[in-house]
Coordinates of C-alpha atoms and ligand atoms in Angstrom, one line a residue:
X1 CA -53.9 101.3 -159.3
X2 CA -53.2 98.6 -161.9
X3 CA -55.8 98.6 -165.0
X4 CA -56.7 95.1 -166.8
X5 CA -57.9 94.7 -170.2
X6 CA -58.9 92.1 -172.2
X7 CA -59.9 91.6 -175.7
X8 CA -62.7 93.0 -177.5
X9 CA -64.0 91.2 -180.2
X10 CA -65.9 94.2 -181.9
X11 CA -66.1 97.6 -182.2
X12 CA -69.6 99.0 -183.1
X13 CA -71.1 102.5 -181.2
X14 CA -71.7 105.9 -181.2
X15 CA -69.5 107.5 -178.2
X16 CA -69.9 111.9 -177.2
X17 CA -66.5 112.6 -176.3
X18 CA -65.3 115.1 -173.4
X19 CA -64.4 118.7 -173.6
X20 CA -61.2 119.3 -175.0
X21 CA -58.4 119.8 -172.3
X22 CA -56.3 122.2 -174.4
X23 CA -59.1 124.9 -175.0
X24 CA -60.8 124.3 -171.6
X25 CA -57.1 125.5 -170.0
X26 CA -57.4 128.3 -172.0
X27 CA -61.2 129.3 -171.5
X28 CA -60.5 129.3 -168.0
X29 CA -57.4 131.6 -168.3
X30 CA -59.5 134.1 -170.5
X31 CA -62.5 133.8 -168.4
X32 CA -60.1 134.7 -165.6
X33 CA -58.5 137.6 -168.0
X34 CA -61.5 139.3 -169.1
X35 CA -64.1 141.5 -167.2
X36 CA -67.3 140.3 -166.0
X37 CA -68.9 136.6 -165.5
X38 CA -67.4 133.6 -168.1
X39 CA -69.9 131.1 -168.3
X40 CA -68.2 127.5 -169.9
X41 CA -70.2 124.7 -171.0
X42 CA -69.3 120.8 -172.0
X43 CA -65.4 121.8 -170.3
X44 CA -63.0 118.8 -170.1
X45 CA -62.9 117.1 -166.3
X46 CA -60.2 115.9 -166.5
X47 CA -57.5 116.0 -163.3
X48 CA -54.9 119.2 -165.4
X49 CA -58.2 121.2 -166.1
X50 CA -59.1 121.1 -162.7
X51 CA -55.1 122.1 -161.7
X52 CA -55.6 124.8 -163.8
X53 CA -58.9 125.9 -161.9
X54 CA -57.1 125.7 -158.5
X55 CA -54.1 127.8 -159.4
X56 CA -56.3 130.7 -160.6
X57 CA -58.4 130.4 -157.7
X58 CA -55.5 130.3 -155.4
X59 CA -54.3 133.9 -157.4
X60 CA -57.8 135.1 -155.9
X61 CA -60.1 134.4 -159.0
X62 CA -63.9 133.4 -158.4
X63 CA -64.7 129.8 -159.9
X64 CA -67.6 128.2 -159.4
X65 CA -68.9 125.0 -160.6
X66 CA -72.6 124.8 -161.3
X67 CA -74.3 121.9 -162.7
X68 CA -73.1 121.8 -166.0
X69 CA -70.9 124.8 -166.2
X70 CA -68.3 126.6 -165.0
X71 CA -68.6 130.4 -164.0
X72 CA -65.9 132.5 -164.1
X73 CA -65.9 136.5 -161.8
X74 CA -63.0 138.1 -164.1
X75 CA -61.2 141.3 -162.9
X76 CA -59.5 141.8 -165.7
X77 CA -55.1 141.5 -166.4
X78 CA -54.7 142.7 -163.1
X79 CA -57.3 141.2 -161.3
X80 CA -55.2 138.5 -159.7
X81 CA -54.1 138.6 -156.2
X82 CA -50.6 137.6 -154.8
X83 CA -50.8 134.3 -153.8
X84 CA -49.6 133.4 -150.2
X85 CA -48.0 129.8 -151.0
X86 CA -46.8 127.7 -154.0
X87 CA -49.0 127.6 -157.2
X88 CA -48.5 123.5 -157.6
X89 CA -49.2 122.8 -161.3
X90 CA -48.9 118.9 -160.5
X91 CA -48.7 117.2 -163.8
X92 CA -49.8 119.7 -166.3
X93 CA -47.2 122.1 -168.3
X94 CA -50.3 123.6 -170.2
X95 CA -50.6 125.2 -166.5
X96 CA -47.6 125.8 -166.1
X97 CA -46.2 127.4 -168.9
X98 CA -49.3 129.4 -170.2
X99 CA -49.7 130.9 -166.7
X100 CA -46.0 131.7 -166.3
X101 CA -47.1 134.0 -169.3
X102 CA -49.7 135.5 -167.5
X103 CA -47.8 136.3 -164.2
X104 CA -45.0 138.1 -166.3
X105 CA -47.2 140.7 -166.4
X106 CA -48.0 140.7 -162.6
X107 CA -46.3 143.1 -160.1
X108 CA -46.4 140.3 -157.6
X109 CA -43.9 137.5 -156.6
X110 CA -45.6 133.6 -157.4
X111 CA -43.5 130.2 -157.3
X112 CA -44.8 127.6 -159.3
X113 CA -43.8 123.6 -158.4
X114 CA -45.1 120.8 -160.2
X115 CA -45.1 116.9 -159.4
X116 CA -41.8 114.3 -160.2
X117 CA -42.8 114.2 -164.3
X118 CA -43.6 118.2 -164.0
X119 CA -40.4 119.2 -162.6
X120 CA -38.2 116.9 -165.5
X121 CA -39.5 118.8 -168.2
X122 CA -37.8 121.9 -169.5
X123 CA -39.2 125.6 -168.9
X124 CA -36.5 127.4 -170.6
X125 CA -37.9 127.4 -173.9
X126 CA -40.6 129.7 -171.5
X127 CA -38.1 131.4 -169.2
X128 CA -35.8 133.4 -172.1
X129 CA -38.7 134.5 -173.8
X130 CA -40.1 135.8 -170.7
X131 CA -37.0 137.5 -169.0
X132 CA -36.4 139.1 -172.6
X133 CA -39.7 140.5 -172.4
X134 CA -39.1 141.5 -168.9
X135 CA -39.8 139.4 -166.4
X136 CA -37.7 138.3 -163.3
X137 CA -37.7 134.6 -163.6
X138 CA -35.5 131.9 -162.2
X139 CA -35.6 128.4 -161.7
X140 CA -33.7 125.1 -160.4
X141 CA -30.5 123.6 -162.7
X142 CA -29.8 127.5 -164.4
X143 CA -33.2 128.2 -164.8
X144 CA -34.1 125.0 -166.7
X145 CA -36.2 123.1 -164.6
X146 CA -39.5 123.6 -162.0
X147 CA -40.0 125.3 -159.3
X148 CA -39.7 128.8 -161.1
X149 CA -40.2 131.9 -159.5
X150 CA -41.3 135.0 -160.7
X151 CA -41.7 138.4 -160.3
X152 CA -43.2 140.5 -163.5
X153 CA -44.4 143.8 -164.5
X154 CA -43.2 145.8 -166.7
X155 CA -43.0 144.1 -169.8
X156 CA -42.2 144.8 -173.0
X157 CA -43.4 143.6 -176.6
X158 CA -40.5 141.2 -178.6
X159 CA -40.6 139.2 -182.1
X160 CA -39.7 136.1 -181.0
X161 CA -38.8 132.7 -183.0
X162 CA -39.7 129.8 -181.8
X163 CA -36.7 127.5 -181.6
X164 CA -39.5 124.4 -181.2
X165 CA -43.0 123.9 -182.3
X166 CA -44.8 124.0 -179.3
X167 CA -48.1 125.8 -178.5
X168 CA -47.5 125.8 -175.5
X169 CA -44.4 128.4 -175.7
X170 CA -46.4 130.4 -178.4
X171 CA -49.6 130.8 -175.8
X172 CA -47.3 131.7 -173.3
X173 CA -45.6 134.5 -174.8
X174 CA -48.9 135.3 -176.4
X175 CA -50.8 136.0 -172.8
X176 CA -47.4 137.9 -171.8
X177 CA -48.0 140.2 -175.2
X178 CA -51.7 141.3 -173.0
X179 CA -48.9 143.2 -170.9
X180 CA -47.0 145.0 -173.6
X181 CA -47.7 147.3 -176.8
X182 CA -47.8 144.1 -179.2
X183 CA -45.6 140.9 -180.0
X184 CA -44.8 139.0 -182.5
X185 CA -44.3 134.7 -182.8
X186 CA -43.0 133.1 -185.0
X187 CA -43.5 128.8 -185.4
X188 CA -41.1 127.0 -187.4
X189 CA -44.2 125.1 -188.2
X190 CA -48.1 125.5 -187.3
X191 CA -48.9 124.6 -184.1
X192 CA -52.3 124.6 -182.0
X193 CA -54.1 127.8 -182.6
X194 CA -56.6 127.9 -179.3
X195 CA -55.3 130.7 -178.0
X196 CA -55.4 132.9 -181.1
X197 CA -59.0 132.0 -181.7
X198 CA -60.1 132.3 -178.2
X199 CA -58.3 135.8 -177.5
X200 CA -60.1 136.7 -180.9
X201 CA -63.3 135.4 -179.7
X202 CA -62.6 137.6 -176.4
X203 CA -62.6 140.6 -178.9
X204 CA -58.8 141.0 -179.2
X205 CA -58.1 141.0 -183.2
X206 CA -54.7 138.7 -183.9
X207 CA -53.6 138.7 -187.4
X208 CA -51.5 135.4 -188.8
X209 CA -49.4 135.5 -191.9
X210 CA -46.6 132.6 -192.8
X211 CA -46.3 131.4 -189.6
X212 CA -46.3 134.4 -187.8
X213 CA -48.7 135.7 -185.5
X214 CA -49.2 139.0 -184.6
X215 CA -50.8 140.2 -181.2
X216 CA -50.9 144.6 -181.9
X217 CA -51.5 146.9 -179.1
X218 CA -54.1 144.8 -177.6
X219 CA -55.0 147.4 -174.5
X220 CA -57.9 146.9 -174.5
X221 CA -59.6 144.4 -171.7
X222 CA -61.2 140.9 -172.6
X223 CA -65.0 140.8 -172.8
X224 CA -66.4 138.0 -171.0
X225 CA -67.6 135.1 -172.9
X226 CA -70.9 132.0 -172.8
X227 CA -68.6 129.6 -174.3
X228 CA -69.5 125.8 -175.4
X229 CA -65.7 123.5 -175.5
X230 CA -65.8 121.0 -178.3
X231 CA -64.8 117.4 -177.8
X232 CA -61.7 116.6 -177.3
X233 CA -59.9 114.6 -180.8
X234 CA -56.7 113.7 -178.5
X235 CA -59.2 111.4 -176.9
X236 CA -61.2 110.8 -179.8
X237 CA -58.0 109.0 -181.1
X238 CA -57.9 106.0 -178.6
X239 CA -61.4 105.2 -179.9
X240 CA -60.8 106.3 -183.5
X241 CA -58.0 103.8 -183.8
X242 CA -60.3 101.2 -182.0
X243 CA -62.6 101.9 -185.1
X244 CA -59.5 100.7 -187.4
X245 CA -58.1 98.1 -185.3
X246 CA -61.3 96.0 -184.0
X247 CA -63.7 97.7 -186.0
X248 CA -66.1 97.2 -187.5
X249 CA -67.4 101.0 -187.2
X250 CA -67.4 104.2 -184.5
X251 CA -69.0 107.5 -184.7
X252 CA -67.4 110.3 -182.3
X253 CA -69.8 113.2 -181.3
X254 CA -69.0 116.9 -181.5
X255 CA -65.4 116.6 -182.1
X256 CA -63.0 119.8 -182.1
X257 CA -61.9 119.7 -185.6
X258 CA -59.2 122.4 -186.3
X259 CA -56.9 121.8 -188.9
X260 CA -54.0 122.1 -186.5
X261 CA -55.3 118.8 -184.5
X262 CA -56.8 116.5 -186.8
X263 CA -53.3 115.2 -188.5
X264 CA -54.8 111.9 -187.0
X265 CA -57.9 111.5 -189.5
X266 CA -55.3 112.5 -192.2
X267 CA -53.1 109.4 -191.8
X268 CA -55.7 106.8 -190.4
X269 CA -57.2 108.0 -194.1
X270 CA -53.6 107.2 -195.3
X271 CA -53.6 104.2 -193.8
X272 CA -57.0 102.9 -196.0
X273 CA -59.8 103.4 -193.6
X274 CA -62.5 105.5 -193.9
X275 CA -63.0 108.4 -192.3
X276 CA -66.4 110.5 -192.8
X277 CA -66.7 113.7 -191.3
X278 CA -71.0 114.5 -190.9
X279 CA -72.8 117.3 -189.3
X280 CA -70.0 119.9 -189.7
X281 CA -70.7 123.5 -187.5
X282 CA -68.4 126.0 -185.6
X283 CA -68.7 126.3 -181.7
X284 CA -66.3 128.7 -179.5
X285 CA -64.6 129.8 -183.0
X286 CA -63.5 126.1 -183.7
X287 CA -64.8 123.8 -186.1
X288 CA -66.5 121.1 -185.1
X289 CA -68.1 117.2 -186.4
X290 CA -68.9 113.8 -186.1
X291 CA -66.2 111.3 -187.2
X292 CA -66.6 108.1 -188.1
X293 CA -64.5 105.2 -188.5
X294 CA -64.9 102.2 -190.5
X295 CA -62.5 99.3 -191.1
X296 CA -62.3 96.0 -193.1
X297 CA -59.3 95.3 -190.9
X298 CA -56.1 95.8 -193.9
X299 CA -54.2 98.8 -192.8
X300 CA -51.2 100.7 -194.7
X301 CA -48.2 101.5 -193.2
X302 CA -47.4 104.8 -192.8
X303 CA -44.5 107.9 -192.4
X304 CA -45.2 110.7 -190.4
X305 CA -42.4 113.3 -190.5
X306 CA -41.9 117.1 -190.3
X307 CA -44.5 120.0 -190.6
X308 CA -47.4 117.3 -189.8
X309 CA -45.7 115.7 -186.2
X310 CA -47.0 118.9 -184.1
X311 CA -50.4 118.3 -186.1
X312 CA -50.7 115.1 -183.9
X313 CA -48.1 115.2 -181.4
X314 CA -50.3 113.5 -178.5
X315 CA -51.6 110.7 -180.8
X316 CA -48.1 109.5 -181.9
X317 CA -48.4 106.7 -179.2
X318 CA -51.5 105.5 -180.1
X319 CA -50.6 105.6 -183.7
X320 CA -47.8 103.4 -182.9
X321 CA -50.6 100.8 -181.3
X322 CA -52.8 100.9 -185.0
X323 CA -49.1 100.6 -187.0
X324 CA -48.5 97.4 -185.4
X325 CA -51.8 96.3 -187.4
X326 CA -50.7 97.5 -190.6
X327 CA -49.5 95.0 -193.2
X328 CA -45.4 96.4 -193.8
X329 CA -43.4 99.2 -192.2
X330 CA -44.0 102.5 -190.6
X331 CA -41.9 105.0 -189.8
X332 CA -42.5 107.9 -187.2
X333 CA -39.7 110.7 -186.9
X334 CA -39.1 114.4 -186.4
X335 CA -40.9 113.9 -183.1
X336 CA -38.2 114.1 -180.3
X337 CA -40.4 116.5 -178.7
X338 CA -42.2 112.9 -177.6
X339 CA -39.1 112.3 -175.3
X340 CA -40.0 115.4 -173.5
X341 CA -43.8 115.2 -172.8
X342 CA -44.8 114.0 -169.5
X343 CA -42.5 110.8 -169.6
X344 CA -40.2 109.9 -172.7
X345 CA -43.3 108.7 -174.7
X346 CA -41.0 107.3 -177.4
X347 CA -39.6 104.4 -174.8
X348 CA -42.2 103.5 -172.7
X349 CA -44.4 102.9 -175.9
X350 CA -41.5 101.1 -177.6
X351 CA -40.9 99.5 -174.5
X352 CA -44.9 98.6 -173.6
X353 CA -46.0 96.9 -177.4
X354 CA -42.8 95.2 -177.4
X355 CA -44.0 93.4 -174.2
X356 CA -47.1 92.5 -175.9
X357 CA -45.1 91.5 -179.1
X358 CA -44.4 94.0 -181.0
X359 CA -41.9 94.2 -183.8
X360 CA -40.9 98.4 -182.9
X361 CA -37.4 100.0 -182.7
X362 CA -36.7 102.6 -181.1
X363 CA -34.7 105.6 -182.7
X364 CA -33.7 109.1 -181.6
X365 CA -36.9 111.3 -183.0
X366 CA -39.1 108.7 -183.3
X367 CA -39.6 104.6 -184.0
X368 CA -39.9 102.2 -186.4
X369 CA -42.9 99.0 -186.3
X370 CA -42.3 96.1 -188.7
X371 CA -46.6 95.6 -188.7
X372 CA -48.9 93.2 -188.9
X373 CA -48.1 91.7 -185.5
X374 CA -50.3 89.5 -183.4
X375 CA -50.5 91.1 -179.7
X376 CA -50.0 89.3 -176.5
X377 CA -51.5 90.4 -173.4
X378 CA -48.9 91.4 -171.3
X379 CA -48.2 93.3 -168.1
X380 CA -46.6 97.0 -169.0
X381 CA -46.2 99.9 -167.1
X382 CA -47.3 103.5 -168.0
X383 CA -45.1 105.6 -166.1
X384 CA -47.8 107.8 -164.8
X385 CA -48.2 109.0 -168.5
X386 CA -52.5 108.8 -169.3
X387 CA -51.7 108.9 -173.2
X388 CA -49.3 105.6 -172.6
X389 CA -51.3 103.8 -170.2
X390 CA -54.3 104.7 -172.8
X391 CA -52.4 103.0 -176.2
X392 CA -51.3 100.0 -174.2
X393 CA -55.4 100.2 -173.3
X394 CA -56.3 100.1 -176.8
X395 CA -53.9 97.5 -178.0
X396 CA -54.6 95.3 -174.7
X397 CA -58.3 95.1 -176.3
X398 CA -56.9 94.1 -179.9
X399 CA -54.4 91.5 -178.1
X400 CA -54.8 88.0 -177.0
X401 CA -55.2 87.1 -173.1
X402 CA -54.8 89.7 -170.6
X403 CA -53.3 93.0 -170.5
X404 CA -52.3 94.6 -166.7
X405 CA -51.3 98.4 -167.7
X406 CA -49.6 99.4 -163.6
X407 CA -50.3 102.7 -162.6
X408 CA -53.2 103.4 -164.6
X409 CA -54.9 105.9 -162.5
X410 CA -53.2 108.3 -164.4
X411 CA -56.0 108.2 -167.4
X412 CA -57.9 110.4 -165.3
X413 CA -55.4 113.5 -166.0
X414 CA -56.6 113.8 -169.4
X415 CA -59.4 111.4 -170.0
X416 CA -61.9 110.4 -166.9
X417 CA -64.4 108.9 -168.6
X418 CA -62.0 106.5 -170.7
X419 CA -63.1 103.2 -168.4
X420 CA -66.6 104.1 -168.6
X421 CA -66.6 104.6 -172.6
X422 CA -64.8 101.0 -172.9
X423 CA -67.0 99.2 -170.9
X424 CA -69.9 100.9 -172.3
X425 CA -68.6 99.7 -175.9
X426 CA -67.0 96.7 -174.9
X427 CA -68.5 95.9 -172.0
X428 CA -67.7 95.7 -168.3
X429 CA -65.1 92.6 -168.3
X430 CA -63.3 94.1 -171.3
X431 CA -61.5 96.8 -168.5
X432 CA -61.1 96.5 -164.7
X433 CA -59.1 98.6 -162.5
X434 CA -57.3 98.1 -158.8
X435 CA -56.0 94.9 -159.7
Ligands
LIG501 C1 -50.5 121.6 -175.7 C2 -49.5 121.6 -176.6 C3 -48.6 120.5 -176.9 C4 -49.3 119.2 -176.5 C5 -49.9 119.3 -175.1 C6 -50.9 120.4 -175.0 C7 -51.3 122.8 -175.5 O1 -47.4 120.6 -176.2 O2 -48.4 118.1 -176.5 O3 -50.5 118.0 -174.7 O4 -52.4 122.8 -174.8 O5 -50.9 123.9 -175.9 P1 -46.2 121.5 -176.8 O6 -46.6 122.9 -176.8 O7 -45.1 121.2 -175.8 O8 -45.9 121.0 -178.1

């Protein structure tokens, strides 16, 4: 399905913004963990969420979907059943890699498989943690790549440094740790902290100090949880930087807020706009606002580097789209992790605003915009990747003429209520899709 956008002359609403997918994987897997009924409210839709629903149902957990929650029949760690066939994680390594984690500590034998984007991206920054803890694991190209098999029990506790940031590796051995007397991570820089505050919130106590987290004899079992999942702020950023680029103003409801995601409000602020935070609370152990974003249209450039890339990984490519408005140079690097997400996010952004006229270079860990530029409508492609065919999105609505984004059904895995929000804000000619 082909999306096509066309310009937007002005940017004025109040949007509520879905569950976030990060802590609605991880509610689910806890709910699953624990003992007794999970109730989740305001979860994300999206197409990985419900991935992650289908591989713990098809490891013999009870998931129901009522109304306007979810409602989770935990057994506790070793409630899971064999499964009889493949666990297919399709496009999500949040699945993936946080529930190779939890099978380590399964006596039974589970293969997981993924889909073409899902079986390109590496698992062994997963697998040698895992196998050092214990686990039996192997997978295609020496144990690199999806389908990985495995075969657990037995674990044991490590102190383990993370070669990467990546929360994703952290959670994983984190959910393994449940199976041993304690382990120890430690990030090379802060990343996500879901898990830690959600095994917290499920009674576990995890202590933090310089970027190491500590999980200590945590036997007992998880305690079943109401939980309420704030908005998402990785899709708060496509309509955040619509704020700055069309503006005048937007106000996002009931945005997750934690410090380890919002390096996007620190370097929109950087980049002149103002940002207001209003009617600040915490729900499911997370903090949680409004934000709102107002523009006179003159934008800084920016650098983003080092410690603060993991802080807003998944916006980098939309980031790219609001540089290309700012009057001088920005400069993104430290972020080769980008090449590594579900398609190389560096080139097919590079390659997608350069199609609409963009002046952005490409470089190993990141790229370089020469801003302002005036965008052209143009036909891109996305690759299958939602958080590309989502930036070209945005900068389609800031760009002269017509934008066709091909292959744009792929929103949905993160983001299913993108088209409506746009069209609601917009309205209905300003996005179309199978065209
Ligand atoms: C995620 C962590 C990040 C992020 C991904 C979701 C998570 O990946 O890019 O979209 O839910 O833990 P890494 O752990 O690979 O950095």
């Amino acid at each position: 399905m082909n999306l096509r956008i066309r310009n937007c002359p002005m940017v004025d609403a109040e949007l509520e913004i879905g569950g976030d997918k990060s802590i609605t994987h991880r509610a689910l897997m806890l709910g699953a963990l624990a003992e007794g009924r999970t109730e989740i409210k305001g979860y994300s839709r999206c197409r990985d969420c419900r991935t992650t629903m289908k591989v713990l149902r098809n490891l013999g957990v009870s998931i129901e979907e009522e109304d306007d929650k979810i409602i989770i029949q935990g057994n506790g760690r070793y409630g899971f059943s064999e499964p009889e066939d493949l666990l297919d994680c399709e496009n999500s390594g949040t699945t993936m890699r946080l529930l190779s984690g939890i099978l380590s500590g399964q006596k039974f034998y589970s293969v997981l498989i993924g889909d073409n984007s899902l079986r390109k991206r590496p698992m062994d920054r997963i697998i040698i943690p895992l196998q050092r803890m214990g686990a039996q694991i192997m997978a295609r190209n020496h144990n690199r790549f999806p389908p990985i098999s495995i075969r657990g029990g037995n674990l044991k506790g490590i102190r383990y440094e993370l070669p990467v940031a990546s929360a994703q590796v952290k959670s994983s051995i984190l959910l393994a740790g449940l199976y041993t007397d304690g382990v120890i991570v430690k990030e090379p820089s802060p990343t996500r902290d879901h898990t830690e505050r959600l095994l917290n919130l499920f009674g576990l106590r995890l202590l933090e100090k310089e970027n190491e987290i500590v999980l200590d004899k945590p036997s007992r079992e998880l305690k079943s949880q109401h939980l309420i999942i704030p908005g998402d702020i990785s899709s708060a950023s496509f309509f955040m930087v619509m704020g700055a680029i069309v503006g005048p103003r937007i106000r996002l409801m009931n945005v997750g807020l934690n410090p380890t995601r919002t390096g996007i409000i620190d370097i929109l602020k950087k980049m002149g706009l103002k940002v207001v935070i209003e009617n600040r609370k915490e729900v499911c152990n997370e903090p949680v606002g409004d934000i709102l974003v107002e523009t006179d249209r003159r934008l800084n450039p920016i650098t983003v580097s080092g410690s603060m890339i993991p802080k807003l990984i998944d916006e980098l490519p939309v980031l790219a789209v609001a540089a290309t408005q700012a009057d001088g140079i920005s400069v993104i690097k430290d972020a080769k992790e980008l090449r590594l997400k579900e398609t190389d996010r560096i080139k097919a952004i590079v390659q997608g605003l350069r199609a609409m006229n963009a002046r952005i270079q490409e470089t190993p860990d990141g790229f370089v915009i020469e801003g302002p530029n005036r965008l052209r409508g143009a036909r891109c492609n996305s690759f299958g990747d939602h958080r590309i065919a989502m930036s070209l999105a945005v900068a389609g609505l800031c760009a002269e003429g017509e934008t066709t984004i091909e292959d744009g059904e792929c929103i949905n895995i993160s983001f299913p209520e993108f088209m409506t929000n746009v069209k609601r804000i917009c309205g209905e000619a300003a996005i179309e899709d199978n065209v």
